mmCIF file of C-alpha atoms in Angstrom:
data_model
loop_
_atom_site.group_PDB
_atom_site.id
_atom_site.type_symbol
_atom_site.label_atom_id
_atom_site.label_comp_id
_atom_site.label_asym_id
_atom_site.label_seq_id
_atom_site.Cartn_x
_atom_site.Cartn_y
_atom_site.Cartn_z
ATOM 1 C CA MET Z 244 151.837 72.856 147.943
ATOM 2 C CA THR Z 245 152.071 76.615 147.565
ATOM 3 C CA LYS Z 246 152.627 78.242 144.215
ATOM 4 C CA PRO Z 247 155.797 80.300 143.668
ATOM 5 C CA PHE Z 248 155.249 84.040 143.497
ATOM 6 C CA GLU Z 249 155.206 85.283 139.930
ATOM 7 C CA ARG Z 250 155.377 89.046 139.553
ATOM 8 C CA PRO Z 251 153.342 90.434 136.638
ATOM 9 C CA SER Z 252 155.402 91.650 133.703
ATOM 10 C CA TRP Z 253 154.457 95.280 134.405
ATOM 11 C CA ALA Z 254 156.257 95.077 137.753
ATOM 12 C CA TYR Z 255 159.521 95.225 135.820
ATOM 13 C CA THR Z 256 158.683 98.214 133.616
ATOM 14 C CA MET Z 257 159.008 101.909 134.381
ATOM 15 C CA ALA Z 258 156.619 104.842 134.210
ATOM 16 C CA ALA Z 259 156.967 107.070 131.140
ATOM 17 C CA SER Z 260 156.948 110.841 130.765
ATOM 18 C CA LEU Z 261 154.385 112.894 128.877
ATOM 19 C CA GLU Z 262 156.951 113.463 126.134
ATOM 20 C CA GLU Z 263 157.468 109.710 125.703
ATOM 21 C CA PHE Z 264 153.731 109.100 125.423
ATOM 22 C CA GLN Z 265 153.356 111.947 122.932
ATOM 23 C CA GLU Z 266 156.223 110.662 120.801
ATOM 24 C CA VAL Z 267 154.482 107.287 120.415
ATOM 25 C CA LEU Z 268 151.133 108.965 119.716
ATOM 26 C CA ARG Z 269 152.720 111.098 116.975
ATOM 27 C CA ASP Z 270 153.876 108.063 114.979
ATOM 28 C CA GLU Z 271 152.568 108.476 111.427
ATOM 29 C CA THR Z 272 152.669 104.778 110.555
ATOM 30 C CA VAL Z 273 151.456 102.441 113.337
ATOM 31 C CA ILE Z 274 150.895 103.385 116.974
ATOM 32 C CA ASP Z 275 152.818 101.026 119.264
ATOM 33 C CA VAL Z 276 149.914 99.961 121.474
ATOM 34 C CA GLU Z 277 151.983 97.436 123.423
ATOM 35 C CA LYS Z 278 154.411 100.132 124.464
ATOM 36 C CA LEU Z 279 151.488 102.324 125.532
ATOM 37 C CA ARG Z 280 150.141 99.423 127.592
ATOM 38 C CA ASP Z 281 153.510 98.808 129.252
ATOM 39 C CA TRP Z 282 153.731 102.448 130.266
ATOM 40 C CA ALA Z 283 150.045 103.000 131.057
ATOM 41 C CA VAL Z 284 150.017 100.393 133.799
ATOM 42 C CA HIS Z 285 152.103 102.828 135.876
ATOM 43 C CA GLY Z 286 149.797 105.760 135.134
ATOM 44 C CA ILE Z 287 149.271 108.101 132.206
ATOM 45 C CA PRO Z 288 149.848 111.881 132.255
ATOM 46 C CA GLN Z 289 146.445 113.569 132.128
ATOM 47 C CA GLU Z 290 147.359 115.452 128.948
ATOM 48 C CA ALA Z 291 147.680 112.131 127.082
ATOM 49 C CA ARG Z 292 145.238 109.947 129.010
ATOM 50 C CA GLY Z 293 142.233 110.193 126.691
ATOM 51 C CA GLU Z 294 144.196 109.363 123.541
ATOM 52 C CA VAL Z 295 146.022 106.492 125.235
ATOM 53 C CA TRP Z 296 142.796 105.017 126.602
ATOM 54 C CA LYS Z 297 141.376 104.990 123.060
ATOM 55 C CA TYR Z 298 144.278 102.845 121.846
ATOM 56 C CA ILE Z 299 144.689 100.480 124.796
ATOM 57 C CA LEU Z 300 140.922 99.909 124.915
ATOM 58 C CA GLN Z 301 140.878 99.173 121.163
ATOM 59 C CA VAL Z 302 138.593 102.071 120.301
ATOM 60 C CA ALA Z 303 141.100 103.861 118.037
ATOM 61 C CA GLU Z 304 142.838 102.345 114.980
ATOM 62 C CA PRO Z 305 146.625 101.978 115.482
ATOM 63 C CA ASP Z 306 147.330 101.763 111.740
ATOM 64 C CA GLN Z 307 147.382 105.424 110.760
ATOM 65 C CA SER Z 308 146.728 104.633 107.089
ATOM 66 C CA ARG Z 309 143.309 103.314 108.179
ATOM 67 C CA ASP Z 310 142.639 105.813 110.955
ATOM 68 C CA ALA Z 311 140.607 108.302 108.902
ATOM 69 C CA GLU Z 312 138.242 105.606 107.600
ATOM 70 C CA HIS Z 313 137.908 104.079 111.070
ATOM 71 C CA THR Z 314 137.047 107.484 112.545
ATOM 72 C CA ARG Z 315 134.485 108.087 109.802
ATOM 73 C CA VAL Z 316 132.782 104.773 110.566
ATOM 74 C CA VAL Z 317 132.767 105.444 114.332
ATOM 75 C CA ASN Z 318 131.251 108.890 113.824
ATOM 76 C CA LYS Z 319 128.663 107.527 111.409
ATOM 77 C CA GLU Z 320 127.626 104.785 113.847
ATOM 78 C CA TYR Z 321 127.282 107.290 116.665
ATOM 79 C CA GLY Z 322 125.370 109.638 114.385
ATOM 80 C CA MET Z 323 122.742 106.923 113.951
ATOM 81 C CA CYS Z 324 122.143 106.810 117.724
ATOM 82 C CA ASP Z 325 119.179 108.633 119.210
ATOM 83 C CA THR Z 326 120.569 111.126 121.732
ATOM 84 C CA ASP Z 327 117.151 111.926 123.171
ATOM 85 C CA SER Z 328 115.297 109.677 125.583
ATOM 86 C CA PRO Z 329 111.712 110.437 126.602
ATOM 87 C CA GLU Z 330 111.916 107.527 129.026
ATOM 88 C CA PHE Z 331 115.212 108.298 130.747
ATOM 89 C CA GLY Z 332 115.888 111.934 129.802
ATOM 90 C CA ARG Z 333 114.828 113.512 133.086
ATOM 91 C CA LEU Z 334 116.698 110.958 135.177
ATOM 92 C CA VAL Z 335 119.841 111.414 133.087
ATOM 93 C CA THR Z 336 119.649 115.212 133.358
ATOM 94 C CA PHE Z 337 119.154 114.988 137.124
ATOM 95 C CA GLU Z 338 122.073 112.586 137.675
ATOM 96 C CA VAL Z 339 124.409 114.515 135.365
ATOM 97 C CA ALA Z 340 123.626 117.788 137.165
ATOM 98 C CA ARG Z 341 124.649 116.336 140.522
ATOM 99 C CA TYR Z 342 127.702 114.428 139.335
ATOM 100 C CA ARG Z 343 130.846 115.730 141.090
ATOM 101 C CA PRO Z 344 129.638 119.352 141.311
ATOM 102 C CA GLN Z 345 132.932 120.355 142.956
ATOM 103 C CA GLU Z 346 134.683 119.760 139.618
ATOM 104 C CA ALA Z 347 134.525 122.776 137.280
ATOM 105 C CA LEU Z 348 134.565 120.459 134.252
ATOM 106 C CA PHE Z 349 131.223 118.935 135.203
ATOM 107 C CA ARG Z 350 129.592 122.285 135.929
ATOM 108 C CA ASP Z 351 130.302 123.346 132.332
ATOM 109 C CA ALA Z 352 127.152 123.500 130.193
ATOM 110 C CA GLU Z 353 128.818 121.996 127.103
ATOM 111 C CA THR Z 354 130.232 119.102 129.120
ATOM 112 C CA GLN Z 355 126.797 118.422 130.590
ATOM 113 C CA ARG Z 356 125.273 118.445 127.094
ATOM 114 C CA VAL Z 357 127.782 115.870 125.840
ATOM 115 C CA PHE Z 358 127.299 113.844 129.035
ATOM 116 C CA ARG Z 359 123.506 113.721 128.537
ATOM 117 C CA ASN Z 360 123.686 112.965 124.819
ATOM 118 C CA VAL Z 361 126.132 110.094 125.233
ATOM 119 C CA LEU Z 362 124.190 108.507 128.077
ATOM 120 C CA CYS Z 363 120.890 108.739 126.191
ATOM 121 C CA ALA Z 364 122.562 107.287 123.089
ATOM 122 C CA TYR Z 365 123.894 104.363 125.132
ATOM 123 C CA LEU Z 366 120.584 103.702 126.869
ATOM 124 C CA ASN Z 367 118.659 103.800 123.568
ATOM 125 C CA SER Z 368 121.074 101.611 121.625
ATOM 126 C CA HIS Z 369 121.576 98.926 124.285
ATOM 127 C CA ASP Z 370 117.946 98.205 125.171
ATOM 128 C CA VAL Z 371 118.418 99.260 128.787
ATOM 129 C CA PHE Z 372 115.160 98.700 130.654
ATOM 130 C CA GLN Z 373 116.105 100.289 133.964
ATOM 131 C CA PHE Z 374 118.257 103.360 134.436
ATOM 132 C CA SER Z 375 121.079 103.154 136.965
ATOM 133 C CA SER Z 376 123.378 105.916 138.166
ATOM 134 C CA GLN Z 377 126.166 103.419 137.467
ATOM 135 C CA PHE Z 378 126.101 104.605 133.846
ATOM 136 C CA VAL Z 379 126.809 108.162 135.002
ATOM 137 C CA HIS Z 380 129.672 107.096 137.242
ATOM 138 C CA PHE Z 381 131.315 105.160 134.421
ATOM 139 C CA CYS Z 382 130.834 107.918 131.861
ATOM 140 C CA GLY Z 383 132.136 110.747 134.055
ATOM 141 C CA PRO Z 384 135.734 109.486 134.347
ATOM 142 C CA ILE Z 385 135.836 108.905 130.574
ATOM 143 C CA ILE Z 386 134.861 112.526 129.979
ATOM 144 C CA ALA Z 387 137.519 113.607 132.477
ATOM 145 C CA ALA Z 388 140.151 111.467 130.747
ATOM 146 C CA LEU Z 389 139.337 113.002 127.368
ATOM 147 C CA LYS Z 390 138.902 116.601 128.444
ATOM 148 C CA MET Z 391 140.805 117.621 131.590
ATOM 149 C CA LYS Z 392 143.996 119.577 130.752
ATOM 150 C CA GLN Z 393 143.294 119.088 127.039
ATOM 151 C CA PRO Z 394 142.350 121.998 124.755
ATOM 152 C CA LYS Z 395 140.500 119.952 122.136
ATOM 153 C CA PRO Z 396 136.680 119.892 122.373
ATOM 154 C CA LEU Z 397 134.982 116.709 123.484
ATOM 155 C CA VAL Z 398 133.987 114.398 120.647
ATOM 156 C CA GLU Z 399 130.748 112.657 121.573
ATOM 157 C CA ALA Z 400 131.565 109.609 119.446
ATOM 158 C CA ASP Z 401 134.822 109.105 121.385
ATOM 159 C CA VAL Z 402 133.050 109.299 124.746
ATOM 160 C CA TYR Z 403 130.358 106.912 123.521
ATOM 161 C CA SER Z 404 132.822 104.372 122.104
ATOM 162 C CA LEU Z 405 134.878 104.334 125.286
ATOM 163 C CA LEU Z 406 131.776 104.033 127.465
ATOM 164 C CA CYS Z 407 130.546 101.052 125.440
ATOM 165 C CA ARG Z 408 133.927 99.385 125.716
ATOM 166 C CA VAL Z 409 134.418 99.977 129.446
ATOM 167 C CA LEU Z 410 130.908 98.814 130.345
ATOM 168 C CA ALA Z 411 131.352 95.702 128.196
ATOM 169 C CA LEU Z 412 134.658 94.876 129.890
ATOM 170 C CA ALA Z 413 133.169 95.420 133.350
ATOM 171 C CA GLU Z 414 130.209 93.182 132.507
ATOM 172 C CA ARG Z 415 132.527 90.494 131.140
ATOM 173 C CA ALA Z 416 134.633 90.651 134.295
ATOM 174 C CA ALA Z 417 131.485 89.961 136.359
ATOM 175 C CA MET Z 418 132.712 92.056 139.248
ATOM 176 C CA VAL Z 419 129.537 91.609 141.299
ATOM 177 C CA ARG Z 420 130.140 87.858 141.384
ATOM 178 C CA ARG Z 421 133.533 88.544 142.944
ATOM 179 C CA LEU Z 422 131.962 89.937 146.109
ATOM 180 C CA GLY Z 423 132.228 86.584 147.889
ATOM 181 C CA LYS Z 424 135.914 86.283 147.048
ATOM 182 C CA PHE Z 425 136.593 89.809 148.241
ATOM 183 C CA MET Z 426 134.830 89.235 151.564
ATOM 184 C CA SER Z 427 136.816 86.023 152.021
ATOM 185 C CA LEU Z 428 140.053 87.938 151.415
ATOM 186 C CA PHE Z 429 138.895 90.637 153.824
ATOM 187 C CA ARG Z 430 138.199 88.058 156.549
ATOM 188 C CA THR Z 431 141.549 86.323 155.975
ATOM 189 C CA PHE Z 432 143.915 89.290 155.745
ATOM 190 C CA LEU Z 433 142.214 91.839 158.008
ATOM 191 C CA PRO Z 434 140.358 89.745 160.617
ATOM 192 C CA ASP Z 435 140.214 92.481 163.282
ATOM 193 C CA LEU Z 436 138.711 95.037 160.900
ATOM 194 C CA TYR Z 437 136.367 92.424 159.479
ATOM 195 C CA GLN Z 438 135.121 91.636 162.979
ATOM 196 C CA HIS Z 439 134.670 95.344 163.689
ATOM 197 C CA PHE Z 440 132.453 95.633 160.603
ATOM 198 C CA GLU Z 441 130.505 92.602 161.839
ATOM 199 C CA ASP Z 442 130.124 94.102 165.311
ATOM 200 C CA GLU Z 443 128.813 97.318 163.767
ATOM 201 C CA GLU Z 444 126.380 95.266 161.654
ATOM 202 C CA LEU Z 445 127.686 96.765 158.426
ATOM 203 C CA ASP Z 446 126.093 94.793 155.604
ATOM 204 C CA PRO Z 447 128.553 94.121 152.734
ATOM 205 C CA HIS Z 448 125.763 94.979 150.307
ATOM 206 C CA GLU Z 449 125.776 98.505 151.756
ATOM 207 C CA TRP Z 450 129.327 99.164 150.557
ATOM 208 C CA ALA Z 451 131.294 96.205 149.165
ATOM 209 C CA MET Z 452 128.785 95.465 146.416
ATOM 210 C CA ARG Z 453 129.159 99.016 145.104
ATOM 211 C CA TRP Z 454 132.957 98.840 145.370
ATOM 212 C CA MET Z 455 132.897 95.737 143.186
ATOM 213 C CA GLN Z 456 130.199 96.793 140.745
ATOM 214 C CA ASN Z 457 131.412 100.332 140.078
ATOM 215 C CA LEU Z 458 135.190 99.784 140.253
ATOM 216 C CA LEU Z 459 135.334 102.532 142.932
ATOM 217 C CA ALA Z 460 134.023 105.078 140.415
ATOM 218 C CA ARG Z 461 131.751 106.586 143.079
ATOM 219 C CA GLU Z 462 134.029 106.392 146.073
ATOM 220 C CA LEU Z 463 137.413 107.679 144.850
ATOM 221 C CA ARG Z 464 138.392 111.203 143.903
ATOM 222 C CA LEU Z 465 139.057 111.577 140.187
ATOM 223 C CA ASP Z 466 142.775 112.153 140.729
ATOM 224 C CA CYS Z 467 142.887 108.733 142.423
ATOM 225 C CA LEU Z 468 140.392 106.924 140.212
ATOM 226 C CA LEU Z 469 141.905 107.756 136.821
ATOM 227 C CA PRO Z 470 145.409 106.364 137.580
ATOM 228 C CA LEU Z 471 143.776 103.222 138.980
ATOM 229 C CA TRP Z 472 141.790 102.728 135.797
ATOM 230 C CA ASP Z 473 144.993 103.301 133.793
ATOM 231 C CA THR Z 474 146.379 100.188 135.452
ATOM 232 C CA TYR Z 475 143.200 98.164 134.887
ATOM 233 C CA PHE Z 476 142.807 99.130 131.222
ATOM 234 C CA ALA Z 477 146.454 98.477 130.387
ATOM 235 C CA GLN Z 478 146.139 94.737 131.089
ATOM 236 C CA ASP Z 479 143.932 92.077 129.567
ATOM 237 C CA ASP Z 480 143.113 90.805 133.054
ATOM 238 C CA GLY Z 481 143.413 94.159 134.792
ATOM 239 C CA PHE Z 482 140.106 93.876 136.639
ATOM 240 C CA ASP Z 483 141.433 90.765 138.408
ATOM 241 C CA LEU Z 484 143.429 93.120 140.617
ATOM 242 C CA HIS Z 485 140.342 95.008 141.791
ATOM 243 C CA PRO Z 486 139.402 92.908 144.861
ATOM 244 C CA TYR Z 487 142.981 93.263 146.066
ATOM 245 C CA VAL Z 488 142.930 97.021 145.463
ATOM 246 C CA CYS Z 489 139.850 97.202 147.685
ATOM 247 C CA LEU Z 490 141.674 95.140 150.278
ATOM 248 C CA ALA Z 491 144.721 97.415 150.096
ATOM 249 C CA ILE Z 492 142.508 100.457 150.666
ATOM 250 C CA LEU Z 493 140.945 98.898 153.753
ATOM 251 C CA SER Z 494 144.399 97.973 155.019
ATOM 252 C CA LYS Z 495 145.704 101.519 154.544
ATOM 253 C CA PHE Z 496 142.851 103.075 156.518
ATOM 254 C CA LYS Z 497 142.423 100.223 159.012
ATOM 255 C CA GLU Z 498 143.193 102.285 162.112
ATOM 256 C CA ASP Z 499 140.798 105.057 161.116
ATOM 257 C CA LEU Z 500 138.028 102.618 160.279
ATOM 258 C CA GLU Z 501 138.334 100.744 163.572
ATOM 259 C CA GLU Z 502 137.482 103.972 165.430
ATOM 260 C CA LEU Z 503 134.197 104.518 163.583
ATOM 261 C CA GLU Z 504 130.654 103.375 164.295
ATOM 262 C CA HIS Z 505 128.079 102.126 161.789
ATOM 263 C CA SER Z 506 126.858 105.391 160.254
ATOM 264 C CA GLU Z 507 130.370 106.873 160.263
ATOM 265 C CA LEU Z 508 131.758 103.757 158.594
ATOM 266 C CA HIS Z 509 129.097 103.920 155.921
ATOM 267 C CA ALA Z 510 129.881 107.561 155.141
ATOM 268 C CA TYR Z 511 133.657 106.959 155.127
ATOM 269 C CA LEU Z 512 133.397 104.034 152.729
ATOM 270 C CA GLN Z 513 131.189 106.032 150.357
ATOM 271 C CA GLY Z 514 133.640 108.931 150.091
ATOM 272 C CA LEU Z 515 137.204 107.758 150.517
ATOM 273 C CA PRO Z 516 140.006 110.187 151.430
ATOM 274 C CA PRO Z 517 142.854 110.929 148.999
ATOM 275 C CA MET Z 518 145.579 108.318 148.797
ATOM 276 C CA ASP Z 519 148.751 107.424 146.909
ATOM 277 C CA MET Z 520 147.459 105.066 144.225
ATOM 278 C CA ASN Z 521 150.946 103.781 143.378
ATOM 279 C CA GLU Z 522 151.234 102.591 146.968
ATOM 280 C CA ILE Z 523 147.749 101.068 146.851
ATOM 281 C CA ILE Z 524 148.437 99.199 143.596
ATOM 282 C CA ILE Z 525 151.768 97.855 144.848
ATOM 283 C CA ASN Z 526 150.145 96.647 148.079
ATOM 284 C CA ALA Z 527 147.255 95.163 146.094
ATOM 285 C CA ASP Z 528 149.702 93.174 143.988
ATOM 286 C CA ASN Z 529 151.438 91.985 147.157
ATOM 287 C CA PHE Z 530 148.104 90.790 148.560
ATOM 288 C CA LYS Z 531 147.404 89.014 145.292
ATOM 289 C CA GLN Z 532 150.775 87.256 145.285
ATOM 290 C CA ILE Z 533 150.351 86.141 148.894
ATOM 291 C CA SER Z 534 146.816 84.946 148.198
ATOM 292 C CA ASN Z 535 147.959 82.928 145.179
ATOM 293 C CA GLY Z 536 150.720 81.420 147.295
ATOM 294 C CA LEU Z 537 148.179 80.201 149.828
ATOM 295 C CA ILE Z 538 146.202 78.248 147.228
#
């Protein structure tokens, strides 16, 4: 027996303007985090994105009477972190220097300094035994969320706190273990494209593993990635939508992909073209509803 389709609650809410976000953020008593979540799922204006992420990811204190003390504690904890790493320092510097060089923000010397310090602090404080560029690709969008179109200087403690939170959520969601489910969805909903990938001997570990593990942080342009992460962060189970987002992307570019051979496919899937993320998210939700109805 199929399950009835149940639209998520956010499907019935509307996007909010920058002014509406700023009005909530200016509240001098308690920040209405639930309202921010309801709006954020449809995307956050860049000018407010960093502040909103801090609240919806539970990094900032909504109760403004306790905000100053909370900020003091966060800064003190970060201040105790070692921002130098003899073991990983060179690797971090190398990866930071080549991260999205087309973006002026990441060519800025001060941004690169913050980037390096935060990554070294994370690596030192979390007993990381092997460096992965995944850390860079998760940290970069956080810096962009906090800094792009915003005049305030980057606060290292904010970047660090958000990075810790996002990496913890991604680990808890166990995205890598969802690879099998994603490939099953791919085979079911897009059988012709799936067969084309098989014919071209494109190993899922060459592309799909990274799509799952990095939440498309490598493959999407920032102006596509940040609104997608708005939607994920705004919901307790936001990462559950990710396999369907990947499916929606493949569906959108199906005709282009079917014309490509192995090496061309690999390159295309590593650097996706721009797309309307609202359309992708809506189609992803439709795939999810249909999939649930088939169970």
